[in-house]
Tab-separated table of C-alpha atoms in Angstrom:
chain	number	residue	atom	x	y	z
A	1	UNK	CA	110.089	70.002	148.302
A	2	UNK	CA	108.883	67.148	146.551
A	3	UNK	CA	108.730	67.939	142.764
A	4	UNK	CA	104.877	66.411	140.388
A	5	UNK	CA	105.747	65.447	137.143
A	6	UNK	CA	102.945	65.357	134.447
A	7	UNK	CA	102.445	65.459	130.883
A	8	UNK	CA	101.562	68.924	129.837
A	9	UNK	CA	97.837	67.299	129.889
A	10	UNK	CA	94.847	69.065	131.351
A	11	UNK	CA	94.006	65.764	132.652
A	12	UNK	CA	97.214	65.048	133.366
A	13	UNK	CA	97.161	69.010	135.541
A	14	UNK	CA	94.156	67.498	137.160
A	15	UNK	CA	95.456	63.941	138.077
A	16	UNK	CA	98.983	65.642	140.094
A	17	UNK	CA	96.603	68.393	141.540
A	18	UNK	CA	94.598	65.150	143.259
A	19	UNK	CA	97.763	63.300	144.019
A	20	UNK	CA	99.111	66.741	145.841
A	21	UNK	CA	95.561	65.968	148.693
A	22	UNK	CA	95.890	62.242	148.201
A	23	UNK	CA	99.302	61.847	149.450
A	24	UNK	CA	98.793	65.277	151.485
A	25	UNK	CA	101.878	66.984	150.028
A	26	UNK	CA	102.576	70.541	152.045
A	27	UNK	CA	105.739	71.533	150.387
A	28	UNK	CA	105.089	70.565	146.941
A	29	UNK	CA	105.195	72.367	142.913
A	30	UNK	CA	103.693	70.800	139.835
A	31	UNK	CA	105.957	70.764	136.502
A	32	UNK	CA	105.408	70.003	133.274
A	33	UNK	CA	107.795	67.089	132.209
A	34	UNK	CA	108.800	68.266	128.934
A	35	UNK	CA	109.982	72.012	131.299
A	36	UNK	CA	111.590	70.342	134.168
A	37	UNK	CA	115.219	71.006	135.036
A	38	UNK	CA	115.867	68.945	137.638
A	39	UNK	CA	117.947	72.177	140.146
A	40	UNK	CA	116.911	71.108	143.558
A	41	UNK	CA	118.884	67.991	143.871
A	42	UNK	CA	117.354	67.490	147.447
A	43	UNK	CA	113.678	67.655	145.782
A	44	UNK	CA	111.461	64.260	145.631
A	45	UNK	CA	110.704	63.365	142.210
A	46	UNK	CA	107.343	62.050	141.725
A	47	UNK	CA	106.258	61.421	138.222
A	48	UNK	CA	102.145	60.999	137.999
A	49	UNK	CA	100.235	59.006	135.501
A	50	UNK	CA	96.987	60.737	134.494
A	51	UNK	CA	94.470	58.513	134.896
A	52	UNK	CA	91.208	59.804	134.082
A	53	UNK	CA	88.949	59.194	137.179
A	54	UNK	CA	91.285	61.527	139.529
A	55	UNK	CA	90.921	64.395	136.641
A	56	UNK	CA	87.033	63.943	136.575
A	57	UNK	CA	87.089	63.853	140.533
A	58	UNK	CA	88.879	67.081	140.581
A	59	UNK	CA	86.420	68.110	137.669
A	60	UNK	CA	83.214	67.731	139.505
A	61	UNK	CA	84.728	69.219	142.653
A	62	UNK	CA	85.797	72.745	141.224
A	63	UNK	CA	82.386	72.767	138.972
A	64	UNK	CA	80.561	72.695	142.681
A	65	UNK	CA	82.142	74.985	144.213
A	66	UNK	CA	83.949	77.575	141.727
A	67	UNK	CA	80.945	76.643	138.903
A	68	UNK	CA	81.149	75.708	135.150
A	69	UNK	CA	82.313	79.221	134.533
A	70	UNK	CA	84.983	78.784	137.256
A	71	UNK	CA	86.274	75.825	135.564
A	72	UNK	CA	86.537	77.669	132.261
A	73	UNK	CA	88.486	80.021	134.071
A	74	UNK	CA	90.724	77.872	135.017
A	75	UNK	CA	90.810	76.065	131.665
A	76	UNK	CA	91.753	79.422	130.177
A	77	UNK	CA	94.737	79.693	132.410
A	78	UNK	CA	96.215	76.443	131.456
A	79	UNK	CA	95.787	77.597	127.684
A	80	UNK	CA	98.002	80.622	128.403
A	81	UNK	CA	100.643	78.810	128.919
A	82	UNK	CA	102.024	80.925	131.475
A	83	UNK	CA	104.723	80.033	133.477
A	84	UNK	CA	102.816	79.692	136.615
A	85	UNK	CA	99.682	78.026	135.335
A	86	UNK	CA	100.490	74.665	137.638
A	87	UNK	CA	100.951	77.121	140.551
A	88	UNK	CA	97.908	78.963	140.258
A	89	UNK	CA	95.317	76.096	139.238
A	90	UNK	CA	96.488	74.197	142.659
A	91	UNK	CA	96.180	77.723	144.591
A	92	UNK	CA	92.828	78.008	143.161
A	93	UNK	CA	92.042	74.200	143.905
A	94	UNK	CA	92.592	75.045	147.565
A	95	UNK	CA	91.228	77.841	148.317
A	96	UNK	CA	88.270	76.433	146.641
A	97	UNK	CA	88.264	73.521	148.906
A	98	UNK	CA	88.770	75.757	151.835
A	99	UNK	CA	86.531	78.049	151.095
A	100	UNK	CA	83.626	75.912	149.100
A	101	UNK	CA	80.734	78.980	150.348
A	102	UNK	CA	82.643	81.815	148.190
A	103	UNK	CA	83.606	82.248	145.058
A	104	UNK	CA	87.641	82.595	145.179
A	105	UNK	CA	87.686	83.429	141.748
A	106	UNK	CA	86.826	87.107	142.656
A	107	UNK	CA	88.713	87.666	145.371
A	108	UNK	CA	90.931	90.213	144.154
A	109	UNK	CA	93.076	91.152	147.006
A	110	UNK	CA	94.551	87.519	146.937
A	111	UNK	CA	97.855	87.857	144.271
A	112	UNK	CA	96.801	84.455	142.699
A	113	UNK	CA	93.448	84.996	141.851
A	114	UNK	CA	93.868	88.582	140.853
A	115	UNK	CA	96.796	87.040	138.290
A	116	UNK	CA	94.085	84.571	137.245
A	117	UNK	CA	91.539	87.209	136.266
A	118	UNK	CA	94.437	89.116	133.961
A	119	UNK	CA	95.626	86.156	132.166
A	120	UNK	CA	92.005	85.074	131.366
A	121	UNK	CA	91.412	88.576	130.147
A	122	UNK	CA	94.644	88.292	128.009
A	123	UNK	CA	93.368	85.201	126.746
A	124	UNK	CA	89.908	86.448	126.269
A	125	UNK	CA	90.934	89.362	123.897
A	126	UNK	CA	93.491	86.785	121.692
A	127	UNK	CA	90.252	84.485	121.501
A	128	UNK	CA	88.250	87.776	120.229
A	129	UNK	CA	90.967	89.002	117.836
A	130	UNK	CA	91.617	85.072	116.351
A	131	UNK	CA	88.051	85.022	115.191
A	132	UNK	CA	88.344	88.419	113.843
A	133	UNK	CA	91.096	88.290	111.884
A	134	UNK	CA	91.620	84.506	110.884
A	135	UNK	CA	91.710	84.359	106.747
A	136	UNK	CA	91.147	81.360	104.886
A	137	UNK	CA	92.361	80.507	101.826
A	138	UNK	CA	91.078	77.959	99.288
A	139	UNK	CA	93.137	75.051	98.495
A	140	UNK	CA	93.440	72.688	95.240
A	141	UNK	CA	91.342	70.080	97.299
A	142	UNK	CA	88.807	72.443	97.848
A	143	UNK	CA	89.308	72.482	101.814
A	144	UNK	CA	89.330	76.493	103.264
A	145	UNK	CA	92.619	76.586	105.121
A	146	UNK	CA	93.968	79.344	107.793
A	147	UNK	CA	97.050	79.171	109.703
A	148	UNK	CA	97.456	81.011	112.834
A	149	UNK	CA	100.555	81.953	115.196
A	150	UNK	CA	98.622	83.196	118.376
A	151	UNK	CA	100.356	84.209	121.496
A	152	UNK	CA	98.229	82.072	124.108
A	153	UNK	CA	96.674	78.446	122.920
A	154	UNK	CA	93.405	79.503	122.045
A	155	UNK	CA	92.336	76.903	119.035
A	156	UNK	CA	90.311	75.348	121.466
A	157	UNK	CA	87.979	78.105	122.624
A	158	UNK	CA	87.534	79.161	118.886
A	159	UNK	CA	86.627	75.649	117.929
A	160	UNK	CA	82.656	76.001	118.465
A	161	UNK	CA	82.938	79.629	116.591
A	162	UNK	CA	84.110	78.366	113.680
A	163	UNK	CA	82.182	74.937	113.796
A	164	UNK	CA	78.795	77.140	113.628
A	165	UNK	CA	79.622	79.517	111.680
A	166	UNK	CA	80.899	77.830	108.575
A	167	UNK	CA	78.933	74.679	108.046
A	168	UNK	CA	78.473	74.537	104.571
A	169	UNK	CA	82.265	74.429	103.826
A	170	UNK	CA	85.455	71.827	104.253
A	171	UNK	CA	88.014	74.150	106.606
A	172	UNK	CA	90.687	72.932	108.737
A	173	UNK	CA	92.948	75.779	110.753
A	174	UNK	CA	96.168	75.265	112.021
A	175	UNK	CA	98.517	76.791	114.830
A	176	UNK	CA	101.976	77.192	113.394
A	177	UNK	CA	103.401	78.091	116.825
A	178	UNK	CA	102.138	74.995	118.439
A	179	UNK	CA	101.899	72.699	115.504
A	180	UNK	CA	98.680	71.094	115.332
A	181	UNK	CA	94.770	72.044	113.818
A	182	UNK	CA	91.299	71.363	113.714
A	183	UNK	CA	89.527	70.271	110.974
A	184	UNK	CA	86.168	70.219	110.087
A	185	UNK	CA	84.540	67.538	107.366
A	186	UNK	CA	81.106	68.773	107.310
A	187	UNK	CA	80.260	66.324	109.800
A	188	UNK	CA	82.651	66.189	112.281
A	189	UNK	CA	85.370	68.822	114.292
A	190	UNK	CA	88.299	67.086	115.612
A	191	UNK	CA	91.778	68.286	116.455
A	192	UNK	CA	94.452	66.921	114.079
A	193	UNK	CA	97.755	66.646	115.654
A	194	UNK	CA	100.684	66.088	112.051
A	195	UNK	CA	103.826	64.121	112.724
A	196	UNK	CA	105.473	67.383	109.910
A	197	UNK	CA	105.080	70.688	110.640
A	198	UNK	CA	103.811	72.872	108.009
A	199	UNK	CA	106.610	73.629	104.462
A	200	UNK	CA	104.915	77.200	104.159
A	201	UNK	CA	106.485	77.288	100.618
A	202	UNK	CA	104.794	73.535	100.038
A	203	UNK	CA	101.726	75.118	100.892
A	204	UNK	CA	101.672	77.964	98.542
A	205	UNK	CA	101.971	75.693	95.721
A	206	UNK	CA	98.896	74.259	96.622
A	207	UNK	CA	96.499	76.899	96.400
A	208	UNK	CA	93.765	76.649	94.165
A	209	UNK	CA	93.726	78.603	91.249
A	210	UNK	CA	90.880	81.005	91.805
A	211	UNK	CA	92.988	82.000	95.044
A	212	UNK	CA	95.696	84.702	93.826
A	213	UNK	CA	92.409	86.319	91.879
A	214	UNK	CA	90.581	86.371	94.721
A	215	UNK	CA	93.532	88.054	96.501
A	216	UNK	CA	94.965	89.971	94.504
A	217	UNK	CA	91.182	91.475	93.926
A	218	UNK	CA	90.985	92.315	97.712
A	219	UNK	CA	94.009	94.096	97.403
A	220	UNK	CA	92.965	96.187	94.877
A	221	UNK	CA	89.539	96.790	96.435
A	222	UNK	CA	91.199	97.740	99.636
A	223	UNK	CA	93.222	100.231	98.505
A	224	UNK	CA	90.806	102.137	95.707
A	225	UNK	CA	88.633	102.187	98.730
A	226	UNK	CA	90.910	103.461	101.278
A	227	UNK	CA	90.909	107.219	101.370
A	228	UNK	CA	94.721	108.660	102.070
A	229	UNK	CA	92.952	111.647	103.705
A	230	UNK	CA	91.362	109.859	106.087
A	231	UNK	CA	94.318	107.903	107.167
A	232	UNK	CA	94.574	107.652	110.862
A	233	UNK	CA	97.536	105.112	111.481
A	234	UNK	CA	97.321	105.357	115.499
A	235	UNK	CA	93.962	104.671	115.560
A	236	UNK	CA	93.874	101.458	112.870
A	237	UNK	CA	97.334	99.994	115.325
A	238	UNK	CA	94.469	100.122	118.366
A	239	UNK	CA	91.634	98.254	116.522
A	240	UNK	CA	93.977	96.068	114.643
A	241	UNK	CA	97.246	95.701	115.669
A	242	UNK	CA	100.592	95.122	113.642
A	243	UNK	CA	101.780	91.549	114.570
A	244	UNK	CA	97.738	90.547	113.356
A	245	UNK	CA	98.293	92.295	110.064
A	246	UNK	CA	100.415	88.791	108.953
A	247	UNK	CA	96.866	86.955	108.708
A	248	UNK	CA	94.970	90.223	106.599
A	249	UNK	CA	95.559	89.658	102.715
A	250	UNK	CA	95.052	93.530	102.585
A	251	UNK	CA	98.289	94.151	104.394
A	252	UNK	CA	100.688	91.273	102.618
């Protein structure tokens, strides 16, 4: 077994999953440096550098034969994190190589590419529900801030939401689980990546001051609106579910 190590990159993905056909490797798994545990002590360690043509080599070859959407796919996968993202993105890899005249990514009755099409649905739905439910909240510097704790890395497929729809406005939002943020200047939308993680009570203390009124009047709107009668808790838990309530100022 001979062991890729790379740095939790997508480029980085890309650069072993080249190495694996440029060294023709039969027996072989991809690992994220910052996971591996080295077990196997019979396994050949070989630690790849991403270098940047490989990745765009790799790039250009799934985007003509799996298609831009294919690739997305496959992006999508690597965001979720799962624990056999490096397994499946090289399955997928060959099989598109194999078969370059079909598209793999719909072949259901192979276990890898049916696994595939769930996680990018799970990821797919925590996309929808972060752009549903993310809350800002105005800050002394004026800059709209939201902090999210999704289950699957999604802050880059929400990126482009958020860049078009709020334009007019200084906003930055930042993953709590994962530690870093984009922010957005009214010119440009970069990820920020802070050497701290968030103080949560730090951040309190910098809200602006028009904040608690304008939260404390959402509360109040919320519930003289809300009509007991009417309540139908089983159906609200479907179309918003409990662990999102933490980003709804209704529900703090």
């Amino acid at each position: 077994m001979t062991t890729l190590l790379y740095d939790g990159s997508f480029d980085g993905l890309l650069t072993a999953v080249f190495e694996v056909f440029e060294y023709r490797y039969k027996d072989v798994e991809i690992v994220n440096k910052e996971r591996f545990h080295k077990e196997n002590i019979f396994a050949e360690i070989h630690e790849t550098i991403t270098q940047n043509d490989k990745s765009e080599r790799v790039f250009k070859k799934l985007e003509q034969n799996i298609g831009r959407s294919g690739v997305h796919q496959l992006l999508k996968v690597f965001l979720s994190e799962d624990p056999e993202l490096e397994h499946l993105i090289l399955s997928a890899v060959r099989q598109s190589i194999k078969h370059p005249e079909e598209n793999i990514l719909q072949n259901y009755a192979d276990n890898d590419m049916l696994t595939v099409s769930k996680i990018c649905k799970s990821v797919d739905r925590e996309r929808h529900r972060m752009t549903a439910f993310v809350r800002f909240e105005k800050m002394q510097d004026g800059v709209f801030f939201a902090k999210i704790d999704p289950d699957f890395d999604v802050l880059p497929l929400i990126r482009k939401h958020f860049k078009d729809r709020y334009q007019d406005q200084k906003w930055m939002i930042y993953d709590l689980r994962r530690h870093y943020g984009i922010l957005y200047d009214l010119e440009n939308c970069e990820f920020f990546y802070p050497e701290e993680k968030l103080d949560l009570h730090q951040y309190q203390q910098k809200f602006h001051d028009e904040e608690q009124n304008y939260q404390t009047l959402w509360q109040r709107y919320f519930t003289k609106t809300n009509i007991v009668e009417r309540k139908n808790l089983k159906l609200h838990v479907q179309h918003v579910p409990k662990r999102y309530w933490k980003y709804l100022t209704e529900k703090w």
